[in-house]
XYZ file of C-alpha atoms in Angstrom:
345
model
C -64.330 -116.947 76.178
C -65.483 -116.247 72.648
C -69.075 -116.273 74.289
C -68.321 -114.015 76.320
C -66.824 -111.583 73.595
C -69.978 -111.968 71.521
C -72.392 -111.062 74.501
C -69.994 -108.266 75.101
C -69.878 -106.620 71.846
C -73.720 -106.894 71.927
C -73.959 -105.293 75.063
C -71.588 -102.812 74.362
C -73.210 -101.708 70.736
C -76.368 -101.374 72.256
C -75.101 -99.122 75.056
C -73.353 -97.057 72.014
C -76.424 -96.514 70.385
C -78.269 -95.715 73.150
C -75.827 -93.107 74.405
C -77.943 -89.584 74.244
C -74.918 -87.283 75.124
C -71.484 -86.702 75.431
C -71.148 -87.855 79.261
C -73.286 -91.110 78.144
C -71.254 -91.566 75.556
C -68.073 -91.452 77.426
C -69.103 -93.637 80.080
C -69.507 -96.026 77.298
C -65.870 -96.269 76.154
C -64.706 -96.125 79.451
C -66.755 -99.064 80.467
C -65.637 -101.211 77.836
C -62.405 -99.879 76.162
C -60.889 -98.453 79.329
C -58.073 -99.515 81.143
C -60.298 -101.816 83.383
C -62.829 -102.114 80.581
C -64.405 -105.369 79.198
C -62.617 -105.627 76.302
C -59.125 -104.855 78.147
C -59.450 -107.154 80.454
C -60.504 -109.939 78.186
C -56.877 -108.583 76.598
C -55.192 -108.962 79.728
C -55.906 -112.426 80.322
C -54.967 -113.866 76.827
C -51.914 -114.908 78.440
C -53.510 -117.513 80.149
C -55.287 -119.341 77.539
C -54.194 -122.210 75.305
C -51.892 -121.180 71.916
C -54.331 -121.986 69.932
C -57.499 -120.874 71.552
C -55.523 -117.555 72.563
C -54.554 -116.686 69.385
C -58.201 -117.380 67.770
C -59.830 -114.794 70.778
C -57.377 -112.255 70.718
C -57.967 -112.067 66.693
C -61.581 -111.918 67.963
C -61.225 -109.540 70.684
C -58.962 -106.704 68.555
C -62.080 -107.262 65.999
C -64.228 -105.913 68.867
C -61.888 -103.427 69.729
C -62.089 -101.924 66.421
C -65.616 -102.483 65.779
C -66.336 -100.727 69.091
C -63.754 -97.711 68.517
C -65.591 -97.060 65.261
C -68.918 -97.253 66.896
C -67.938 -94.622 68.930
C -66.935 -92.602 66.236
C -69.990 -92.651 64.676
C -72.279 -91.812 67.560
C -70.061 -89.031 68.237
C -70.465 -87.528 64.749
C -74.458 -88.219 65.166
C -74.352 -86.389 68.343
C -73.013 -83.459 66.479
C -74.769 -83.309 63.672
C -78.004 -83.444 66.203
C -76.863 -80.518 67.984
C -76.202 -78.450 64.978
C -79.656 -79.330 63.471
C -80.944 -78.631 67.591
C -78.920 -75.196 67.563
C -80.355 -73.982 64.006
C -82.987 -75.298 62.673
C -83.431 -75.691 58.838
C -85.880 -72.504 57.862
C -86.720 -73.362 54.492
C -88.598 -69.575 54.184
C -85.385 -67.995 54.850
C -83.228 -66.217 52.045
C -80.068 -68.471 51.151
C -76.507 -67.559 51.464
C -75.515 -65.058 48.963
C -72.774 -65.906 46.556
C -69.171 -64.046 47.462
C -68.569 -61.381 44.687
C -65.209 -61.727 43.253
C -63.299 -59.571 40.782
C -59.909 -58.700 39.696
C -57.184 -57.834 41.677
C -56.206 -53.854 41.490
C -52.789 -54.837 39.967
C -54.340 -56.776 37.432
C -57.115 -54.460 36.710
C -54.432 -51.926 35.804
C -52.478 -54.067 33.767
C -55.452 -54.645 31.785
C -56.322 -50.845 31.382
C -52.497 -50.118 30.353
C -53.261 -53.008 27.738
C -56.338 -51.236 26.249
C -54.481 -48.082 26.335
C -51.270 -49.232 24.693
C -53.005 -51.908 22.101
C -55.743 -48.612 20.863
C -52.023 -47.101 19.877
C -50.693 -50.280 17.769
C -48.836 -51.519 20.101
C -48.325 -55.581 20.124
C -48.647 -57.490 23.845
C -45.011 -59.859 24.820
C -44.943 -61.943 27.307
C -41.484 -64.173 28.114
C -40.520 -66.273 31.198
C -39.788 -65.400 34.839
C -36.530 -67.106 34.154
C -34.322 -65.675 32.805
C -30.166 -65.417 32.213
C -27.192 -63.443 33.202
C -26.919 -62.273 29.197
C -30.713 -61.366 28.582
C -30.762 -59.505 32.203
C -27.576 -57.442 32.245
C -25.072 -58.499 28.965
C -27.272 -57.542 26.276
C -28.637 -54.485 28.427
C -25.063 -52.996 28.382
C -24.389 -53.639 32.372
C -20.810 -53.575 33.056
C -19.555 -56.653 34.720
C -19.060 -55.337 37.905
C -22.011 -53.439 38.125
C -24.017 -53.777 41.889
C -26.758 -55.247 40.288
C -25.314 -58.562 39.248
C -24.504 -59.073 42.758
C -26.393 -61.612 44.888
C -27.847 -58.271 47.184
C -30.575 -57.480 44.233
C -30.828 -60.472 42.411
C -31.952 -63.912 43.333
C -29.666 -66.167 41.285
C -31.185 -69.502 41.074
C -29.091 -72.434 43.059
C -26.234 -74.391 41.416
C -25.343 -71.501 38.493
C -24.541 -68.599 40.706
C -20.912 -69.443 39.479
C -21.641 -69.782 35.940
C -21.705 -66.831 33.607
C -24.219 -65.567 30.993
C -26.654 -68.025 29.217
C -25.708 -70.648 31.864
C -26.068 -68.404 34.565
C -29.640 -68.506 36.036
C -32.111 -66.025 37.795
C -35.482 -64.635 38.904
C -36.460 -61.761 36.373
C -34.908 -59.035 37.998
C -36.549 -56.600 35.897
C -38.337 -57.131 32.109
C -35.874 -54.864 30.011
C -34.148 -58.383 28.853
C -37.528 -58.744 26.907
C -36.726 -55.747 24.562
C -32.870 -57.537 23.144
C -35.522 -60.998 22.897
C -38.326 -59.484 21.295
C -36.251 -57.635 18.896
C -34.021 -60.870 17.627
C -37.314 -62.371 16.922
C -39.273 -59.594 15.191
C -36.764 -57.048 14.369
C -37.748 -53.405 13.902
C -39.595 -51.267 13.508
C -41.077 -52.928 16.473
C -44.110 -51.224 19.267
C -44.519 -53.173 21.959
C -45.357 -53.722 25.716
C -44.663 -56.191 28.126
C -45.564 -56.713 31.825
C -44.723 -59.470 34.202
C -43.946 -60.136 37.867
C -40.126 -59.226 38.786
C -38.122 -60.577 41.557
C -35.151 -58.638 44.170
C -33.826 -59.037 47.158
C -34.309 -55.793 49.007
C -36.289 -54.656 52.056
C -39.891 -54.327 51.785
C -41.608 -50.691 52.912
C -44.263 -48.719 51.610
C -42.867 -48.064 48.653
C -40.951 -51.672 47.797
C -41.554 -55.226 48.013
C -39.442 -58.292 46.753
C -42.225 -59.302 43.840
C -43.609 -56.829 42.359
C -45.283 -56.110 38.777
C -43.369 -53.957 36.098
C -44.571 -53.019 32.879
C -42.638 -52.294 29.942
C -43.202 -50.348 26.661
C -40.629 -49.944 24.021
C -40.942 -48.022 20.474
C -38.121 -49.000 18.194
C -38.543 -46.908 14.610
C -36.372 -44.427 12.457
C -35.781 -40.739 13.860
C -38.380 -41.638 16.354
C -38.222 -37.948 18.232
C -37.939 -37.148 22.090
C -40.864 -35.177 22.336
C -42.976 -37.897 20.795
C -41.642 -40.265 23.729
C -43.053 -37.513 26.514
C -46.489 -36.937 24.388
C -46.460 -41.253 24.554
C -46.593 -40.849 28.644
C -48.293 -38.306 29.212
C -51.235 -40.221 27.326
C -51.057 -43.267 28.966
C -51.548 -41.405 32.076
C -54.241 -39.608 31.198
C -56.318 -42.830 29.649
C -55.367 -44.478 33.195
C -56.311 -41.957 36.066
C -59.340 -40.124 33.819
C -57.895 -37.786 33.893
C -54.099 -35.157 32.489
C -51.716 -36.112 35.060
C -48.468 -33.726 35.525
C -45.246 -35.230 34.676
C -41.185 -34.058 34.600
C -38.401 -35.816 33.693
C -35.127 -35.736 35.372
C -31.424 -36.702 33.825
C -30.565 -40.289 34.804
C -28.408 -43.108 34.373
C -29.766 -46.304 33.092
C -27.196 -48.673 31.185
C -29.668 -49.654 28.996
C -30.732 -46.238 28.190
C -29.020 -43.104 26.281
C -29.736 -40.416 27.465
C -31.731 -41.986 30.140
C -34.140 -40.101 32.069
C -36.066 -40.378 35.690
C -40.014 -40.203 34.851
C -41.886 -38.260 38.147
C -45.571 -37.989 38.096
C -47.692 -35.721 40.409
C -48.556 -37.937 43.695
C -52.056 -38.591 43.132
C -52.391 -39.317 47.261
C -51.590 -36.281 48.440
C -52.113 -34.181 44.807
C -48.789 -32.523 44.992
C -48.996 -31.200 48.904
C -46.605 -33.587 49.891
C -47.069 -37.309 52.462
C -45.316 -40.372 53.158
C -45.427 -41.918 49.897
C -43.531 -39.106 48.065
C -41.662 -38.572 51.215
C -42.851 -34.797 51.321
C -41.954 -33.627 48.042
C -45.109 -34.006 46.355
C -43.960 -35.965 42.905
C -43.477 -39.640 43.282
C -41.169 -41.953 40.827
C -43.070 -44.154 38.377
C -40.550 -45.280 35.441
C -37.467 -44.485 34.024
C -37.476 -43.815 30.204
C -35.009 -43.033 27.406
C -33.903 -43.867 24.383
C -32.123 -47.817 23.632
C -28.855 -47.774 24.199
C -26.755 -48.379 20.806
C -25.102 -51.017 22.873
C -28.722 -52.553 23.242
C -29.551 -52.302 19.887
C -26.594 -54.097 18.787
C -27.272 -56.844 20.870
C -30.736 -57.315 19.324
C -28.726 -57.296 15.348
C -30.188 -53.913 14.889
C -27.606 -50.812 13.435
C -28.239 -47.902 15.675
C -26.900 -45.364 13.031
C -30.513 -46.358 11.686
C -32.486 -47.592 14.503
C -34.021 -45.311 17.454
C -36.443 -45.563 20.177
C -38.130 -44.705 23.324
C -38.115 -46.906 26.213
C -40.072 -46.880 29.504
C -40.309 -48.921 32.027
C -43.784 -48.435 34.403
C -43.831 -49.290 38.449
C -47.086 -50.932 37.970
C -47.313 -51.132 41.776
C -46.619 -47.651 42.288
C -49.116 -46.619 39.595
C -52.032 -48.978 41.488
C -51.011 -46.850 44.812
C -51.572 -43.748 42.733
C -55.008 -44.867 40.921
C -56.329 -45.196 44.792
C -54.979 -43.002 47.206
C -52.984 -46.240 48.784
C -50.367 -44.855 51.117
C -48.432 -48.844 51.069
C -47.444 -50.904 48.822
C -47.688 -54.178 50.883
C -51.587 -53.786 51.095
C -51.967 -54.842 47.872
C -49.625 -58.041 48.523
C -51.665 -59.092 51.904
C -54.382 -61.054 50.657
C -56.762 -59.117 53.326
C -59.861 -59.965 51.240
C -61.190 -56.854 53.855
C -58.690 -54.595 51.942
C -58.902 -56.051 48.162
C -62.965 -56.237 47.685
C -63.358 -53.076 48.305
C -61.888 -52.668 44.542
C -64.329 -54.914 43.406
């Protein structure tokens, strides 16, 4: 019997290797592998055979098995390869494949503009982590505790402290302003500084929203700093960014972090004030709120605000991107179409 084997794995590696095409190839297996194949049947009839002699061929007969299987493998991956080389032949006169261009996404381009802008002012670049706590995010911002925003429908509170409260209490940034109170424990004032990051909430994604997006900050902290020198401060920015003077307006609004706190509108830059989807008609599009530190703020970060005062904004970087370009959605620039982002290359 283990003659028989040995002629039979000759046999059926020469037939292997002699196998020109698919069909060939198949007929192969089958003829030895398959269910009435040499090598099965060999299987079958180890049943009949002495204990010792049947263990010693079927040891010998899976080896062929295997040895055959893999045979088969590689013929098939020769067969391949020789149709490839077949169906396109190697030119060596022709031009290689050019290298894919990459460059920087549009949100991060823009970050890096509003960090040339900002840093040519004197401003100093913070970074902290997308971590952060129940007292950085809405205690030392002056959020009362049953304000919406604590609530599980904006933020994403992180598993196994959404009963906890303050430091032990866990989330996804929901927004940087927590930075400022951090920043300004560790440096005190006067203090001029920006910082972006990604932020996280739970809310429906359109045109204008999505659940991660990128906010940048900016906060001036400084004796009798004025008002007007807080508008003059945006209105520049704007104007390094699009190329540009951009028009602005501010409108009264409530922040808790903020007082007063204002709503900062600039012109929308897709339709240029004539009104479209993204500014839903009206022809001025939100971009950041803005205002001066709360005193409640300031006393979280050890500062006295009968001597400290500020101006705070906080920029929709994504927004700002959808401006820069005429984008009409938001959740283009979150797709990872490399059709849609290298055109911005």
């Amino acid at each position: 019997m283990k003659e028989k084997l040995e002629a039979l794995r000759r046999e059926a590696l020469d037939r292997i290797a002699q196998a020109s095409d698919d069909q060939a190839l198949e007929e192969a297996r089958v003829a030895y592998l398959g269910k009435k194949g040499g090598v099965t049947e060999i299987l079958k009839g180890l049943k009949d055979l002495p204990g010792a002699e049947r263990k010693e061929v079927g040891q010998l007969a899976n080896e062929v098995k295997r040895e055959l299987f893999e045979a088969i493998n590689a013929q098939k991956e020769a067969l391949i390869d020789q149709k490839t080389i077949l169906a396109h032949p190697l030119d060596l006169t022709r031009p290689g494949t050019p290298v894919a261009r990459g460059g920087l996404h549009p949100i991060t381009q823009m970050m890096f503009d509003l960090n040339d802008a900002f840093q040519s002012m004197g401003f100093e670049i913070f970074r902290e982590d997308d971590i952060t706590s129940e007292k950085y995010a809405f205690d030392n911002l002056n959020f009362p505790p049953n304000h919406p925003a604590r609530e599980t429908m904006d933020t994403y509170w992180l598993e196994g402290t959404e009963e906890k409260r303050g430091a032990e209490r866990l989330a996804l940034r929901p927004h940087l302003t927590g930075a400022s109170v951090r920043y300004l424990m560790q440096h005190g004032a006067p203090a001029r500084f920006i910082y972006p990051g990604s932020v996280f909430r739970n809310e429906t994604t359109d045109a204008r929203h999505e659940r991660a997006f990128t906010q940048y900050e900016a906060l001036i902290v400084d004796r009798d700093f004025s008002f007007a020198s807080g508008q003059l401060l945006i209105n520049t920015i704007l104007e390094k960014v699009f190329g540009h003077p951009v028009r602005t307006r501010m409108r009264a609004g409530f922040f808790p972090f903020v007082e007063p706190g204002f709503e900062i509108d600039m012109e929308c830059q897709v339709c240029h004030g004539e009104g479209c989807k993204v500014c839903h008609q009206i022809g001025w599009i939100e971009v950041m709120p803005g205002g001066s530190p709360h005193p409640n703020v300031l006393k979280a970060a050890g500062l006295d605000p009968s001597i400290w005062s500020g101006f705070y904004i906080n920029i929709g970087l994504d927004r700002l991107v959808m401006m820069r370009y005429e984008v009409d959605d938001v959740r283009l620039f979150h797709s990872n179409d490399l059709r849609f982002l290298s055109q911005f290359h």
